Amino acid sequence: MISLSVCGTCLYNAGMSLTGNIQKLRAGINVALASCSSLVWPPTCQSCHKASADSKGLLCQSCWDDILKFTASTYCPQCGRDASLYAVLNGRCPECVSSEYSFDGIARAGVYGGSLARMIVSFKTADRTDLDIHFRLMASAAFGATSFADQIECFVPVPLHWTRRLTRGYNHAELIARMLSNPEVRVSTDLVRIRRTKIQPGLSPAQRAANVKGAFAVRCHHPFHGRTVCLVDDVKTTGATLNECAATLKAAGARNVYAFVLAVAGQNHGQ
């Protein structure tokens, strides 16, 4: 019995040693293949597409530095524009103190410019949904720092008209909303765009407001009545779209409507 036990132990140790050697060999092969792959297909930055020192091929140091520049400033909690903490009075900055908003506050990840703007455009129009790995980190950190994060009961992506959704294949705002959602706070797509509107770039603030007027509605049996919701979109420029969506949600019974965007545009941020 002792002899059999010793033999069994020896076989077990030999098997473990063989397994360890196989794992080391496999790891060595993976390193070699990765090195060869880097020589044939050097890792490139996901934003500027230049060669990157990042072996995972994510972002180069230059683009990371640029993103930090566009995400580091303080902003007005109502309009989202750059503003010193000392310039904000009663939740408004000098730029928006006389403006009317249907949404009750806004949070942003950054300012629309540089690498951040380039990535948002690619994410929105060029099927670069792989960029969500970066936006998820930025969005979660920015949203978590807001004063209203714990109040939100539902995330509502700004909807696309069905024709644009069909052409593009996805709604970028819904993807952003799902980055923020969790088991307790779900995403609702019961806000819909009932009219195909003109694209907003190039329109004046008044034209933008007229363009989206009456363009949204809620589905029957929507979950918004009496709830605090958060609209989600990629970029806020004049706020016309967010305003119209918020007004529609409040008309449907929403108690409070906040907004979250990846970036706020219309600012000169060192460009």
Tab-separated table of C-alpha atoms in Angstrom:
chain	number	residue	atom	x	y	z
A	1	MET	CA	0.000	0.000	0.000
A	2	ILE	CA	2.876	2.373	0.847
A	3	SER	CA	4.602	1.547	-2.438
A	4	LEU	CA	1.411	2.224	-4.413
A	5	SER	CA	0.930	5.529	-2.564
A	6	VAL	CA	4.500	6.623	-3.374
A	7	CYS	CA	4.042	5.676	-7.025
A	8	GLY	CA	0.774	7.605	-7.158
A	9	THR	CA	2.437	10.665	-5.670
A	10	CYS	CA	5.289	10.418	-8.187
A	11	LEU	CA	2.850	10.168	-11.096
A	12	TYR	CA	0.858	13.142	-9.765
A	13	ASN	CA	4.014	15.259	-9.410
A	14	ALA	CA	5.161	14.253	-12.880
A	15	GLY	CA	1.771	15.203	-14.316
A	16	MET	CA	1.820	18.570	-12.581
A	17	SER	CA	5.338	19.234	-13.845
A	18	LEU	CA	4.294	18.340	-17.391
A	19	THR	CA	1.243	20.613	-17.132
A	20	GLY	CA	3.413	23.474	-15.883
A	21	ASN	CA	5.870	22.987	-18.725
A	22	ILE	CA	3.052	22.968	-21.277
A	23	GLN	CA	1.668	26.205	-19.832
A	24	LYS	CA	5.094	27.835	-19.983
A	25	LEU	CA	5.535	26.653	-23.572
A	26	ARG	CA	2.107	27.996	-24.507
A	27	ALA	CA	2.882	31.355	-22.880
A	28	GLY	CA	6.191	31.512	-24.737
A	29	ILE	CA	4.490	30.763	-28.050
A	30	ASN	CA	1.892	33.482	-27.379
A	31	VAL	CA	4.630	36.024	-26.658
A	32	ALA	CA	6.471	35.048	-29.836
A	33	LEU	CA	3.295	35.273	-31.921
A	34	ALA	CA	2.450	38.656	-30.408
A	35	SER	CA	5.961	39.918	-31.214
A	36	CYS	CA	5.710	38.689	-34.811
A	37	SER	CA	2.251	40.199	-35.124
A	38	SER	CA	3.552	43.564	-33.908
A	39	LEU	CA	6.260	43.462	-36.569
A	40	VAL	CA	3.808	42.668	-39.354
A	41	TRP	CA	0.857	44.692	-37.996
A	42	PRO	CA	2.220	47.358	-35.598
A	43	PRO	CA	-0.352	48.481	-33.005
A	44	THR	CA	-2.051	51.724	-33.987
A	45	CYS	CA	-3.907	54.326	-31.961
A	46	GLN	CA	-7.692	53.902	-32.125
A	47	SER	CA	-8.106	57.656	-32.411
A	48	CYS	CA	-5.414	59.071	-34.718
A	49	HIS	CA	-4.425	55.720	-36.311
A	50	LYS	CA	-0.724	56.449	-35.908
A	51	ALA	CA	1.709	53.838	-34.585
A	52	SER	CA	1.217	53.375	-30.853
A	53	ALA	CA	3.540	52.121	-28.140
A	54	ASP	CA	0.498	50.534	-26.506
A	55	SER	CA	0.773	46.824	-27.321
A	56	LYS	CA	-3.005	46.520	-27.021
A	57	GLY	CA	-3.487	49.058	-29.790
A	58	LEU	CA	-5.732	51.394	-27.787
A	59	LEU	CA	-4.698	55.061	-27.628
A	60	CYS	CA	-1.308	56.686	-28.079
A	61	GLN	CA	0.097	58.959	-25.379
A	62	SER	CA	-0.552	62.067	-27.469
A	63	CYS	CA	-4.269	61.289	-27.787
A	64	TRP	CA	-4.543	60.426	-24.106
A	65	ASP	CA	-2.969	63.779	-23.214
A	66	ASP	CA	-5.353	65.526	-25.613
A	67	ILE	CA	-8.400	63.809	-24.092
A	68	LEU	CA	-7.287	64.803	-20.600
A	69	LYS	CA	-7.074	68.421	-21.773
A	70	PHE	CA	-10.669	68.272	-23.006
A	71	THR	CA	-12.087	66.501	-19.944
A	72	ALA	CA	-10.376	68.285	-17.074
A	73	SER	CA	-12.259	71.608	-16.790
A	74	THR	CA	-15.145	72.546	-14.489
A	75	TYR	CA	-18.510	73.359	-16.033
A	76	CYS	CA	-21.945	74.863	-15.412
A	77	PRO	CA	-24.349	72.236	-14.019
A	78	GLN	CA	-27.231	73.667	-16.066
A	79	CYS	CA	-25.851	74.257	-19.572
A	80	GLY	CA	-22.642	72.220	-19.413
A	81	ARG	CA	-20.392	74.997	-20.734
A	82	ASP	CA	-16.970	75.660	-19.217
A	83	ALA	CA	-17.384	77.764	-16.078
A	84	SER	CA	-15.389	78.503	-12.968
A	85	LEU	CA	-16.964	77.307	-9.734
A	86	TYR	CA	-16.938	80.944	-8.601
A	87	ALA	CA	-18.904	82.026	-11.702
A	88	VAL	CA	-21.842	79.694	-11.026
A	89	LEU	CA	-24.636	81.283	-8.988
A	90	ASN	CA	-27.785	79.348	-8.051
A	91	GLY	CA	-26.801	76.585	-10.451
A	92	ARG	CA	-26.386	78.914	-13.460
A	93	CYS	CA	-23.381	80.479	-15.185
A	94	PRO	CA	-23.387	83.927	-16.871
A	95	GLU	CA	-23.878	82.231	-20.263
A	96	CYS	CA	-27.195	80.600	-19.344
A	97	VAL	CA	-28.586	82.665	-16.485
A	98	SER	CA	-31.300	84.139	-18.740
A	99	SER	CA	-31.945	80.996	-20.819
A	100	GLU	CA	-34.891	78.623	-20.437
A	101	TYR	CA	-34.258	74.893	-20.122
A	102	SER	CA	-36.692	72.035	-19.888
A	103	PHE	CA	-34.063	69.734	-18.400
A	104	ASP	CA	-33.108	70.262	-14.770
A	105	GLY	CA	-29.344	69.854	-15.062
A	106	ILE	CA	-26.611	68.301	-17.149
A	107	ALA	CA	-23.455	66.264	-16.753
A	108	ARG	CA	-20.723	65.819	-19.347
A	109	ALA	CA	-17.551	63.837	-19.811
A	110	GLY	CA	-15.759	66.659	-21.614
A	111	VAL	CA	-15.623	69.412	-24.208
A	112	TYR	CA	-16.175	68.634	-27.884
A	113	GLY	CA	-12.767	69.006	-29.488
A	114	GLY	CA	-9.497	67.315	-30.365
A	115	SER	CA	-9.225	63.560	-29.991
A	116	LEU	CA	-12.475	63.360	-28.028
A	117	ALA	CA	-14.443	64.935	-30.897
A	118	ARG	CA	-12.751	62.701	-33.448
A	119	MET	CA	-13.620	59.597	-31.458
A	120	ILE	CA	-17.245	60.673	-30.962
A	121	VAL	CA	-17.720	61.235	-34.693
A	122	SER	CA	-16.224	57.815	-35.469
A	123	PHE	CA	-18.370	56.173	-32.788
A	124	LYS	CA	-21.505	57.867	-34.124
A	125	THR	CA	-21.145	57.637	-37.897
A	126	ALA	CA	-18.341	55.229	-38.788
A	127	ASP	CA	-19.486	52.097	-36.924
A	128	ARG	CA	-16.598	52.424	-34.446
A	129	THR	CA	-18.506	50.894	-31.551
A	130	ASP	CA	-15.215	49.391	-30.378
A	131	LEU	CA	-14.426	52.829	-28.936
A	132	ASP	CA	-16.962	52.148	-26.184
A	133	ILE	CA	-14.145	50.819	-23.993
A	134	HIS	CA	-12.895	54.410	-23.619
A	135	PHE	CA	-16.285	56.099	-23.446
A	136	ARG	CA	-17.477	53.659	-20.788
A	137	LEU	CA	-14.706	54.729	-18.409
A	138	MET	CA	-15.189	58.441	-19.089
A	139	ALA	CA	-18.980	58.283	-18.910
A	140	SER	CA	-19.114	56.260	-15.701
A	141	ALA	CA	-16.652	58.561	-13.925
A	142	ALA	CA	-18.380	61.750	-15.091
A	143	PHE	CA	-21.880	60.542	-14.295
A	144	GLY	CA	-20.883	59.165	-10.911
A	145	ALA	CA	-19.569	62.582	-9.888
A	146	THR	CA	-22.886	64.377	-10.494
A	147	SER	CA	-25.206	65.582	-7.760
A	148	PHE	CA	-28.160	63.750	-9.338
A	149	ALA	CA	-26.618	60.322	-10.028
A	150	ASP	CA	-28.387	58.654	-7.092
A	151	GLN	CA	-31.761	60.137	-8.068
A	152	ILE	CA	-31.982	58.632	-11.556
A	153	GLU	CA	-34.600	55.924	-12.000
A	154	CYS	CA	-34.367	55.478	-15.753
A	155	PHE	CA	-31.946	56.294	-18.595
A	156	VAL	CA	-33.551	57.545	-21.810
A	157	PRO	CA	-31.437	57.750	-24.973
A	158	VAL	CA	-32.256	60.534	-27.427
A	159	PRO	CA	-33.934	58.553	-30.216
A	160	LEU	CA	-33.077	58.404	-33.906
A	161	HIS	CA	-35.773	58.401	-36.546
A	162	TRP	CA	-36.357	54.820	-37.660
A	163	THR	CA	-34.957	55.535	-41.140
A	164	ARG	CA	-31.636	56.731	-39.722
A	165	ARG	CA	-31.572	53.858	-37.250
A	166	LEU	CA	-32.089	51.436	-40.129
A	167	THR	CA	-29.286	53.021	-42.167
A	168	ARG	CA	-26.804	53.261	-39.307
A	169	GLY	CA	-27.683	49.964	-37.674
A	170	TYR	CA	-27.657	51.285	-34.107
A	171	ASN	CA	-28.451	54.313	-31.975
A	172	HIS	CA	-25.221	55.683	-30.513
A	173	ALA	CA	-27.131	57.398	-27.685
A	174	GLU	CA	-28.600	54.071	-26.613
A	175	LEU	CA	-25.131	52.514	-26.508
A	176	ILE	CA	-23.962	55.339	-24.241
A	177	ALA	CA	-27.031	54.918	-22.020
A	178	ARG	CA	-26.273	51.214	-21.627
A	179	MET	CA	-22.757	52.127	-20.460
A	180	LEU	CA	-24.385	53.914	-17.519
A	181	SER	CA	-27.187	51.465	-16.765
A	182	ASN	CA	-27.147	48.874	-14.010
A	183	PRO	CA	-29.570	46.250	-12.634
A	184	GLU	CA	-31.340	48.916	-10.565
A	185	VAL	CA	-31.519	51.618	-13.244
A	186	ARG	CA	-32.563	50.394	-16.668
A	187	VAL	CA	-32.628	51.957	-20.137
A	188	SER	CA	-36.013	52.844	-21.646
A	189	THR	CA	-36.505	53.343	-25.386
A	190	ASP	CA	-40.102	54.535	-24.969
A	191	LEU	CA	-39.180	58.040	-26.119
A	192	VAL	CA	-39.386	57.981	-29.922
A	193	ARG	CA	-38.715	60.360	-32.802
A	194	ILE	CA	-41.890	60.596	-34.848
A	195	ARG	CA	-40.590	62.948	-37.532
A	196	ARG	CA	-37.383	62.801	-39.560
A	197	THR	CA	-35.606	66.087	-38.885
A	198	LYS	CA	-32.846	67.881	-40.760
A	199	ILE	CA	-29.309	67.332	-39.543
A	200	GLN	CA	-28.498	70.069	-37.034
A	201	PRO	CA	-24.938	71.197	-37.984
A	202	GLY	CA	-25.072	74.496	-39.842
A	203	LEU	CA	-28.394	75.589	-38.317
A	204	SER	CA	-28.737	78.601	-36.029
A	205	PRO	CA	-30.031	78.121	-32.471
A	206	ALA	CA	-33.508	79.283	-33.534
A	207	GLN	CA	-33.476	76.974	-36.556
A	208	ARG	CA	-32.377	74.054	-34.395
A	209	ALA	CA	-35.248	74.628	-31.976
A	210	ALA	CA	-37.760	74.833	-34.835
A	211	ASN	CA	-36.255	71.754	-36.480
A	212	VAL	CA	-36.938	69.477	-33.500
A	213	LYS	CA	-40.208	71.084	-32.350
A	214	GLY	CA	-42.839	68.363	-32.026
A	215	ALA	CA	-40.440	65.691	-33.274
A	216	PHE	CA	-40.709	63.431	-30.219
A	217	ALA	CA	-43.411	61.427	-28.460
A	218	VAL	CA	-43.669	58.662	-25.860
A	219	ARG	CA	-45.090	55.190	-26.362
A	220	CYS	CA	-48.237	54.012	-24.625
A	221	HIS	CA	-47.590	52.407	-21.221
A	222	HIS	CA	-44.296	54.297	-20.873
A	223	PRO	CA	-42.515	54.156	-17.484
A	224	PHE	CA	-41.877	57.910	-17.053
A	225	HIS	CA	-44.803	59.102	-14.922
A	226	GLY	CA	-43.613	60.390	-11.556
A	227	ARG	CA	-40.024	59.312	-12.148
A	228	THR	CA	-36.667	61.079	-12.332
A	229	VAL	CA	-35.023	60.246	-15.642
A	230	CYS	CA	-31.758	61.015	-17.391
A	231	LEU	CA	-31.627	61.804	-21.103
A	232	VAL	CA	-28.474	60.528	-22.807
A	233	ASP	CA	-26.843	61.781	-26.013
A	234	ASP	CA	-23.394	62.113	-27.529
A	235	VAL	CA	-23.075	65.906	-27.858
A	236	LYS	CA	-24.946	69.001	-26.666
A	237	THR	CA	-24.506	72.135	-28.769
A	238	THR	CA	-27.369	74.595	-28.220
A	239	GLY	CA	-29.445	72.170	-26.175
A	240	ALA	CA	-32.424	72.311	-28.557
A	241	THR	CA	-32.760	68.535	-28.880
A	242	LEU	CA	-32.352	67.895	-25.155
A	243	ASN	CA	-34.855	70.666	-24.412
A	244	GLU	CA	-37.490	69.214	-26.720
A	245	CYS	CA	-36.969	65.690	-25.398
A	246	ALA	CA	-37.163	66.897	-21.791
A	247	ALA	CA	-40.342	68.848	-22.491
A	248	THR	CA	-41.894	65.743	-24.049
A	249	LEU	CA	-40.935	63.602	-21.060
A	250	LYS	CA	-42.299	66.130	-18.568
A	251	ALA	CA	-45.540	66.403	-20.540
A	252	ALA	CA	-45.765	62.614	-20.147
A	253	GLY	CA	-45.481	62.972	-16.369
A	254	ALA	CA	-41.754	62.726	-15.597
A	255	ARG	CA	-40.990	64.428	-12.280
A	256	ASN	CA	-37.432	65.541	-13.130
A	257	VAL	CA	-35.363	65.255	-16.278
A	258	TYR	CA	-31.574	65.499	-16.244
A	259	ALA	CA	-29.175	65.028	-19.130
A	260	PHE	CA	-25.841	63.350	-19.736
A	261	VAL	CA	-23.634	63.838	-22.809
A	262	LEU	CA	-20.151	62.759	-23.740
A	263	ALA	CA	-19.256	66.326	-24.749
A	264	VAL	CA	-20.546	69.885	-24.922
A	265	ALA	CA	-19.766	71.731	-28.158
A	266	GLY	CA	-19.631	75.370	-29.188
A	267	GLN	CA	-16.654	76.377	-27.083
A	268	ASN	CA	-13.165	77.572	-27.873
A	269	HIS	CA	-11.053	75.235	-25.786
A	270	GLY	CA	-7.532	75.981	-26.862
A	271	GLN	CA	-8.225	75.100	-30.477
